[in-house]
Short mmCIF file of C-alpha atoms and ligand atoms in Angstrom, two decimals:
data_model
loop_
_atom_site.label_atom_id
_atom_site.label_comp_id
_atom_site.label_asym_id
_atom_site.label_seq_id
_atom_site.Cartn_x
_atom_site.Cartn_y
_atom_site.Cartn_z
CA UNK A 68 4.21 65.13 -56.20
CA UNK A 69 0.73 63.76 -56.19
CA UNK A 70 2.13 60.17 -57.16
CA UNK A 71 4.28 60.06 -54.03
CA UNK A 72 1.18 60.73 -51.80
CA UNK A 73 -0.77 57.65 -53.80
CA UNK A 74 -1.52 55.72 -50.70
CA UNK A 75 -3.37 58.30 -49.71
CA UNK A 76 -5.70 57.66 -52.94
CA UNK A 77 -5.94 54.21 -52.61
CA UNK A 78 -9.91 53.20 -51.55
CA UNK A 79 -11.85 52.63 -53.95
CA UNK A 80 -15.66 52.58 -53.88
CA UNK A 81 -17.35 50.33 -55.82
CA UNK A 82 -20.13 53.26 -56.84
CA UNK A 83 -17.34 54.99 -58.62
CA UNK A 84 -17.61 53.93 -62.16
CA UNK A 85 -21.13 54.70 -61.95
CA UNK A 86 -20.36 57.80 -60.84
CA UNK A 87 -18.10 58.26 -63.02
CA UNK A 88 -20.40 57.36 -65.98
CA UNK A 89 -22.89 59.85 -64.63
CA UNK A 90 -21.83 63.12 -63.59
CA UNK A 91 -18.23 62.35 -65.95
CA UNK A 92 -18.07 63.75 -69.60
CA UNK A 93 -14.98 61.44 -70.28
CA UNK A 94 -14.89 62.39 -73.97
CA UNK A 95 -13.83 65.95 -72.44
CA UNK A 96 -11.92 64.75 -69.41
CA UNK A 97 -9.50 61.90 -70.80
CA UNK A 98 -8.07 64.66 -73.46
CA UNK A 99 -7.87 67.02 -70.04
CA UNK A 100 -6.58 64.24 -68.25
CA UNK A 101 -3.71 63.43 -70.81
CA UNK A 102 -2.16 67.44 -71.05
CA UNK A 103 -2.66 67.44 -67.62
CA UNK A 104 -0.78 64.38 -67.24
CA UNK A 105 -2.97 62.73 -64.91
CA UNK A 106 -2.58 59.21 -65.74
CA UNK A 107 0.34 57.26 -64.98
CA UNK A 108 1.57 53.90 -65.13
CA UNK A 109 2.13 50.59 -63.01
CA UNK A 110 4.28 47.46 -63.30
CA UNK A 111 3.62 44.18 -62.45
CA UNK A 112 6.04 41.25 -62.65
CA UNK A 113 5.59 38.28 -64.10
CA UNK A 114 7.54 35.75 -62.98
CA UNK A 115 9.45 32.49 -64.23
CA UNK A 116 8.10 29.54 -62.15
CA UNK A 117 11.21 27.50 -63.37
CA UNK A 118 13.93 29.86 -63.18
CA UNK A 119 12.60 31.98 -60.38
CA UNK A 120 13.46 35.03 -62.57
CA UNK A 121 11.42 38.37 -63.54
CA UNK A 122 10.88 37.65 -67.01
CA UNK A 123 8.64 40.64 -67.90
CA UNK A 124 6.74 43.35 -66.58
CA UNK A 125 3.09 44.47 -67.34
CA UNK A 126 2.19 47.88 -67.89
CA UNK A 127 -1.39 48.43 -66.25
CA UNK A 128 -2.73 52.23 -66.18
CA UNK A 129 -3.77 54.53 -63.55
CA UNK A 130 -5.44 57.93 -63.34
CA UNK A 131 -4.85 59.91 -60.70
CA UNK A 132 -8.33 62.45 -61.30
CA UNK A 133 -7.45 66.08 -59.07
CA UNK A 134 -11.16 65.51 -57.57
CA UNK A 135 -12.06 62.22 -57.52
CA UNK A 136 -8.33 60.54 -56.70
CA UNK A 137 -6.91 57.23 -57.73
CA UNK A 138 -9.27 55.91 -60.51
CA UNK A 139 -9.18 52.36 -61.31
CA UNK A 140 -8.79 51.35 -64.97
CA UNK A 141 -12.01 48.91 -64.70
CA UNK A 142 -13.96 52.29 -63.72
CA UNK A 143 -13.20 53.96 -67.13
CA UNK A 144 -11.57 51.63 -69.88
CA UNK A 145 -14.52 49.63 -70.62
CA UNK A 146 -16.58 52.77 -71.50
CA UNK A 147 -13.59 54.40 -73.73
CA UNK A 148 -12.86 51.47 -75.55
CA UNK A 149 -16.32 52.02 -77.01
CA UNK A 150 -14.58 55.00 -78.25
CA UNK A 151 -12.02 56.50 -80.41
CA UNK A 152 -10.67 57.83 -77.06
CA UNK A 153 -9.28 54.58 -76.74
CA UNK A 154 -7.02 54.87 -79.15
CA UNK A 155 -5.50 57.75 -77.68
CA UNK A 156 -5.39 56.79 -74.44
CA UNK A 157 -3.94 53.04 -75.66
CA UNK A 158 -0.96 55.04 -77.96
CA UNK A 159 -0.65 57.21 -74.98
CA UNK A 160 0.19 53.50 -72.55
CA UNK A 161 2.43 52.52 -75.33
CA UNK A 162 4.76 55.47 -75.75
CA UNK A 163 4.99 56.07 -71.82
CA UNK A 164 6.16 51.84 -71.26
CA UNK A 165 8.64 52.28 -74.15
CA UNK A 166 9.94 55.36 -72.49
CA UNK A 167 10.10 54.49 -68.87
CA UNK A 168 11.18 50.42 -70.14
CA UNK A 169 13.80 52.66 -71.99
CA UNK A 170 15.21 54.58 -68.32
CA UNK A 171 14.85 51.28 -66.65
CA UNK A 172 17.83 50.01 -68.82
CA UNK A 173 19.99 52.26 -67.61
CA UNK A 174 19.30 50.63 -64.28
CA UNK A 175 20.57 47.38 -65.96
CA UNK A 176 16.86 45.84 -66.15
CA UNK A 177 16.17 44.25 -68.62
CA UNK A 178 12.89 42.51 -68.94
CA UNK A 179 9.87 42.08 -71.65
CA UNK A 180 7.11 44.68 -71.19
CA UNK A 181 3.01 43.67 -71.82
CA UNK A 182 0.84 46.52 -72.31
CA UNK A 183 -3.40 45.62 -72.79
CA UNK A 184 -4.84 46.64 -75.51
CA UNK A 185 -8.54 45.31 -76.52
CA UNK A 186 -8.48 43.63 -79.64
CA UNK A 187 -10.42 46.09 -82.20
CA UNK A 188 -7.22 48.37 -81.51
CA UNK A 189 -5.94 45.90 -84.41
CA UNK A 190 -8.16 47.40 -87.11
CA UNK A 191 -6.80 50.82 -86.74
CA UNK A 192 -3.81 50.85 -89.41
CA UNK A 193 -2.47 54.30 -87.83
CA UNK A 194 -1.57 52.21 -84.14
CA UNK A 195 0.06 49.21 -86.09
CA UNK A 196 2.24 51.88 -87.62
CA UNK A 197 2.94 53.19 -84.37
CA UNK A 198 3.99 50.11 -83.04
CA UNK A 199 6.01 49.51 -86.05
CA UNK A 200 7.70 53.05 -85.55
CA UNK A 201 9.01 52.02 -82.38
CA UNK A 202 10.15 48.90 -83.45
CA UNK A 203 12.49 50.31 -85.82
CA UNK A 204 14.69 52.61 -82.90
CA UNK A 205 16.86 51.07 -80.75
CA UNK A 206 14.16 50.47 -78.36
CA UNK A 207 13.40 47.04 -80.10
CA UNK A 208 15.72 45.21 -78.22
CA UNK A 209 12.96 45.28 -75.92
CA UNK A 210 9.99 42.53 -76.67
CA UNK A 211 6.77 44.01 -76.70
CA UNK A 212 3.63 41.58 -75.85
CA UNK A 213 0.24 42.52 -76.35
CA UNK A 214 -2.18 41.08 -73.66
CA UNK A 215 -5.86 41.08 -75.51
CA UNK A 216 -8.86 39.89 -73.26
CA UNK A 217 -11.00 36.56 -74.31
CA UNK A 218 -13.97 38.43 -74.09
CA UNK A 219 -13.23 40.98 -76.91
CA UNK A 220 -15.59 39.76 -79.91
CA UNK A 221 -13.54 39.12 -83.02
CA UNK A 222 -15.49 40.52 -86.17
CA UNK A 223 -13.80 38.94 -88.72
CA UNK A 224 -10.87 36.66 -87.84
CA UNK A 225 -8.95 36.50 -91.32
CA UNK A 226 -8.22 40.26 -90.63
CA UNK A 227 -7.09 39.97 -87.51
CA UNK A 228 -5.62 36.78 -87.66
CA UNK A 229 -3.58 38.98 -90.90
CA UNK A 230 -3.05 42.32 -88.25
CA UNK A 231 -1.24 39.92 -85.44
CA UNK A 232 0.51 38.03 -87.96
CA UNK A 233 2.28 41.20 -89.48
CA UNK A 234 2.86 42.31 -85.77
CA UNK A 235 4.50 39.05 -85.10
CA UNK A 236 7.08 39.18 -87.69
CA UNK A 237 8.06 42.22 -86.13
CA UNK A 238 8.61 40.32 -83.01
CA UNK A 239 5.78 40.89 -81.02
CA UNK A 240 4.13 38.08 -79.00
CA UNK A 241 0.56 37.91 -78.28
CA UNK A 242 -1.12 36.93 -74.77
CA UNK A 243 -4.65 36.15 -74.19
CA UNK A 244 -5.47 37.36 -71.46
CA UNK A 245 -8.57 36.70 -68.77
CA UNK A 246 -8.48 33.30 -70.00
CA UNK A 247 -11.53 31.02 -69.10
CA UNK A 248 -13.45 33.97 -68.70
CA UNK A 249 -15.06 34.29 -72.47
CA UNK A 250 -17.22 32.31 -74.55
CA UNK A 251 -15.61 31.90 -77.76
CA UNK A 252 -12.17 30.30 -76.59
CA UNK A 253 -11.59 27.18 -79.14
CA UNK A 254 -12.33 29.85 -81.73
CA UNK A 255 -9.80 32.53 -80.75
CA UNK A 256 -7.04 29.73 -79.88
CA UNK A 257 -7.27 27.71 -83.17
CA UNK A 258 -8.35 31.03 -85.22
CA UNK A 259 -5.77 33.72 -83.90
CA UNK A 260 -1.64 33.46 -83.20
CA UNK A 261 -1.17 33.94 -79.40
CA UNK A 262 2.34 32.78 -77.56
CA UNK A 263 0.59 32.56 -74.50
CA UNK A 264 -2.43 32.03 -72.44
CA UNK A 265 -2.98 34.13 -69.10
CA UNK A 266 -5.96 31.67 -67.07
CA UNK A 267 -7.50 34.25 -64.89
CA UNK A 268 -7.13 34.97 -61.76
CA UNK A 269 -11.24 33.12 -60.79
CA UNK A 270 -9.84 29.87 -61.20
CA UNK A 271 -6.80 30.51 -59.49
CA UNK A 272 -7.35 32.20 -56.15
CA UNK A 273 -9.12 28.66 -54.66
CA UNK A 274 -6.44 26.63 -56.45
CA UNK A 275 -5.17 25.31 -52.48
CA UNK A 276 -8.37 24.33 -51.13
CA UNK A 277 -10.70 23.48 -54.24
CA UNK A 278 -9.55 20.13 -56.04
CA UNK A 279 -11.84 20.78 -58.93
CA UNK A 280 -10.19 23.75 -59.65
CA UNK A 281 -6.72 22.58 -59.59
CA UNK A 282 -8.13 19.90 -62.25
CA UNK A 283 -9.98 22.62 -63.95
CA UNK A 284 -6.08 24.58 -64.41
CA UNK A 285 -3.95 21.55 -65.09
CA UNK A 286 -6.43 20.61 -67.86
CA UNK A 287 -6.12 24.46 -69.37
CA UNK A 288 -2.59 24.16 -68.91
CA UNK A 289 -2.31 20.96 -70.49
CA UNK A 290 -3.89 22.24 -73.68
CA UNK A 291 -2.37 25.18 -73.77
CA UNK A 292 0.68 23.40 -73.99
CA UNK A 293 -0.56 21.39 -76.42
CA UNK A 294 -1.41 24.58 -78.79
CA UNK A 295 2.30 25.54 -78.44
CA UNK A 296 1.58 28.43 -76.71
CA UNK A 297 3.26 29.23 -72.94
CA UNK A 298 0.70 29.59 -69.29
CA UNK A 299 0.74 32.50 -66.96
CA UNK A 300 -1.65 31.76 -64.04
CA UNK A 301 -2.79 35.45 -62.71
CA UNK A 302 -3.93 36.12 -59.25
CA UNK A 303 -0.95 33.75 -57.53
CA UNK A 304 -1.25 35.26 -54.06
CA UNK A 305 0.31 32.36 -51.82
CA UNK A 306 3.54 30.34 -51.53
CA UNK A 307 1.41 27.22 -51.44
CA UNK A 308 -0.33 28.32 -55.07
CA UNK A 309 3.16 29.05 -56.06
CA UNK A 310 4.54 25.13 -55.85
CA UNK A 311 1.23 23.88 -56.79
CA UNK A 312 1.40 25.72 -60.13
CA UNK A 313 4.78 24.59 -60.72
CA UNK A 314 4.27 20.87 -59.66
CA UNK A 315 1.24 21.35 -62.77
CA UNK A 316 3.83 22.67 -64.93
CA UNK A 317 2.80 26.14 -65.52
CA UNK A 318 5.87 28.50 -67.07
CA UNK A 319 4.70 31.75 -65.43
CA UNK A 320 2.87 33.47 -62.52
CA UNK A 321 1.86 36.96 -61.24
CA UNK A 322 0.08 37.87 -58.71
CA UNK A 323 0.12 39.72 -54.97
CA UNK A 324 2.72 37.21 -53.81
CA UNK A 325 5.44 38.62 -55.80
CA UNK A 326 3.87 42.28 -55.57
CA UNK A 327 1.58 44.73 -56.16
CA UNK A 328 1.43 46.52 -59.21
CA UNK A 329 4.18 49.23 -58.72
CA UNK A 330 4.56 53.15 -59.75
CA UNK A 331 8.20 53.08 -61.61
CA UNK A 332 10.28 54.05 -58.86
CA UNK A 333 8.90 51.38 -56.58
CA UNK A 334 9.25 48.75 -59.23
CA UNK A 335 12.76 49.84 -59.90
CA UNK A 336 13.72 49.41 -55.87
CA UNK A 337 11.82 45.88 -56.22
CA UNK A 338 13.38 44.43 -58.82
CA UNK A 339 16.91 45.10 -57.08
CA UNK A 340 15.79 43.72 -53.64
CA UNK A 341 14.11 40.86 -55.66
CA UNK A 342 17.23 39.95 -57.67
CA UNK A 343 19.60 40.57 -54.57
CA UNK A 344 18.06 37.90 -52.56
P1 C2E B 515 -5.78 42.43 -66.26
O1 C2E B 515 -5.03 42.76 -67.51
O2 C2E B 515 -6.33 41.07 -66.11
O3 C2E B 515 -4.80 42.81 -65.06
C1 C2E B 515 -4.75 42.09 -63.85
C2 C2E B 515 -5.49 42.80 -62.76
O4 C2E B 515 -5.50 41.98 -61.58
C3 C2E B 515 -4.84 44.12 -62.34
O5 C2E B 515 -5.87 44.99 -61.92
C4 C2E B 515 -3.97 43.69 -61.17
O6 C2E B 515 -3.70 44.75 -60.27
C5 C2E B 515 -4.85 42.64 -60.51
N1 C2E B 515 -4.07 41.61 -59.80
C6 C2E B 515 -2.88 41.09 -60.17
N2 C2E B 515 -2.46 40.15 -59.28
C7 C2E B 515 -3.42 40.07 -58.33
C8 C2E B 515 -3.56 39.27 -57.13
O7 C2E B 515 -2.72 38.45 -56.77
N3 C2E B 515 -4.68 39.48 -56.41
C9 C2E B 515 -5.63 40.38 -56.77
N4 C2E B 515 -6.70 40.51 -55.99
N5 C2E B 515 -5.53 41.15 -57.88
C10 C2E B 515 -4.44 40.99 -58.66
P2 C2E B 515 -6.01 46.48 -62.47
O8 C2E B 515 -4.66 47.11 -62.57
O9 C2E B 515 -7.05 47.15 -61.66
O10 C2E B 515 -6.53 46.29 -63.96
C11 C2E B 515 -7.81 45.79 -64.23
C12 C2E B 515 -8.00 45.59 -65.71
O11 C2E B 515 -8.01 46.83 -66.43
C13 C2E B 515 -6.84 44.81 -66.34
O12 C2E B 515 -7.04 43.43 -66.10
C14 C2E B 515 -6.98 45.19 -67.80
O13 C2E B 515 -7.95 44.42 -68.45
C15 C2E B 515 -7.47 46.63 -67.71
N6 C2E B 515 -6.33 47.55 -67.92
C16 C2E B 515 -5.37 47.96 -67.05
N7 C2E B 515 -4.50 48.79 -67.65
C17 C2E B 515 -4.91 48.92 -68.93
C18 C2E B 515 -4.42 49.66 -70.07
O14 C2E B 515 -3.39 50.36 -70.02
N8 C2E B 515 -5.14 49.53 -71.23
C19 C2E B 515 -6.25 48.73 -71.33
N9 C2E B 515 -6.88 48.67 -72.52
N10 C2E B 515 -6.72 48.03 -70.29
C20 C2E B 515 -6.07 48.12 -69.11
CA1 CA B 516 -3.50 41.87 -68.67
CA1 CA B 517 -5.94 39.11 -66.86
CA1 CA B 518 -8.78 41.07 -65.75
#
């Protein structure tokens, strides 16, 4: 199948999403792209920097385009989520993680799942219903966190302080995610109900050689933890980022060090290998 030949698709050029955004009618090609089943999904671990464990994985799209090959979520989400397509394409993410999180059971993994959604995906009643749907099947068993970028502007925060809140007491958790990279971060912390904080992956990749930075992520840490809420440093790519992160006291890391984003079966092959040694 195409999705066994994906190394093959894997260069990206950085002109693509203009490209894309030129000679690319995406209001006709994501519906195309969906029947045709073009996108698929990815897992990343993230991992317990106490325990050692997987504790979850994160669901992070791809779209494998018949012409133009691998296609990089950055290249075409921000211009959907301007959309309605976005809603689609988000319910579309959803349903897929709770069905392949569902097959990965039977391979006796069992992990919590994140899947991105931006935050104005909130206002639409019909997706909170569709969360809630799932929620109610067996399925449930299975935490579902929703990772929402500090960038996305928050219209009016009593509704979606409200939307979250309802989520929540179905037990969903909430991550923020690209932390550091906003502008209106003591707002959405004190304002909205996130578990966790993810401090982007900028102020992480110098964390070994740039003492202002380190400072920079213990402080972030330090308040998060303060807030009640959990840290997941992004972007860990070294052994030496690793300890330094848990000498700071961060609870969680991703990153290249662990992995790469996987397709299903690869994540499924290392998870065992992971857990075996
Ligand atoms: P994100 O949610 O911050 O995801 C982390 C991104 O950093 C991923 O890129 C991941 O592959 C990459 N990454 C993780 N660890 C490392 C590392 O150690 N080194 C380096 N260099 N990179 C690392 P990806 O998959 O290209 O996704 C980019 C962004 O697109 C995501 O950022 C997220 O905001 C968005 N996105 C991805 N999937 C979805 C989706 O299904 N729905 C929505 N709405 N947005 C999505
Ligand atoms: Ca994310
Ligand atoms: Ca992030
Ligand atoms: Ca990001």
């Amino acid at each position: 199948s195409a999705r066994k030949n994906l190394k093959f698709y894997e260069i990206y050029s950085p002109e693509l999403s203009e490209q894309l955004n030129k000679n690319f009618d995406l209001s006709l090609e994501i519906p195309r792209a969906i029947n045709n089943r073009e996108f698929f999904l990815t897992y990343h671990p993230k991992i317990n920097l106490k325990s050692g464990k997987v504790e979850g994985v994160e669901a992070l799209i791809r779209w494998l385009h018949p012409e133009k090959g691998l296609i990089p979520p950055d290249a075409f989400i921000p211009y959907i989520e301007k959309t309605s397509m976005i809603n689609t394409v988000t319910e579309w993410v959803i349903k897929t993680a709770f069905f392949e999180i569902k097959s990965m059971e039977k391979e006796n993994i069992n992990t919590n799942f994140s899947v991105n959604i931006p935050l104005k995906i909130l206002e639409n009643p019909k997706i909170i219903r569709y969360i809630e749907a799932y929620k109610r099947n067996p399925l449930s068993i299975y935490k579902l966190e929703l990772e929402i970028l500090e960038r996305d502007n928050v219209e009016n925060f009593k509704k979606t302080a409200s939307a979250m809140k309802d989520l929540k007491k179905l037990g969903i958790n909430f991550s923020l995610d690209d932390y550091g990279t906003g502008y209106s971060t003591l707002s959405y912390m004190q304002q909205l109900p996130f578990d966790r904080i993810k401090i982007d992956r900028m102020f992480i990749k110098d964390i070994e050689n740039d003492e202002s930075m380190r400072e920079l992520v213990q402080s972030t840490i330090d308040i998060g933890h303060t807030l009640g809420m959990e840290v997941v440093a992004e972007g860990v790519e070294t052994i030496k980022a690793v300890e330094i992160l848990q000498n700071m006291g961060c609870d969680y890391a991703q990153g290249y060090h662990y992995a790469k984003p996987m397709t299903y079966p690869e994540f499924i092959r290392w998870y065992k290998d992971y857990n075996s040694t």
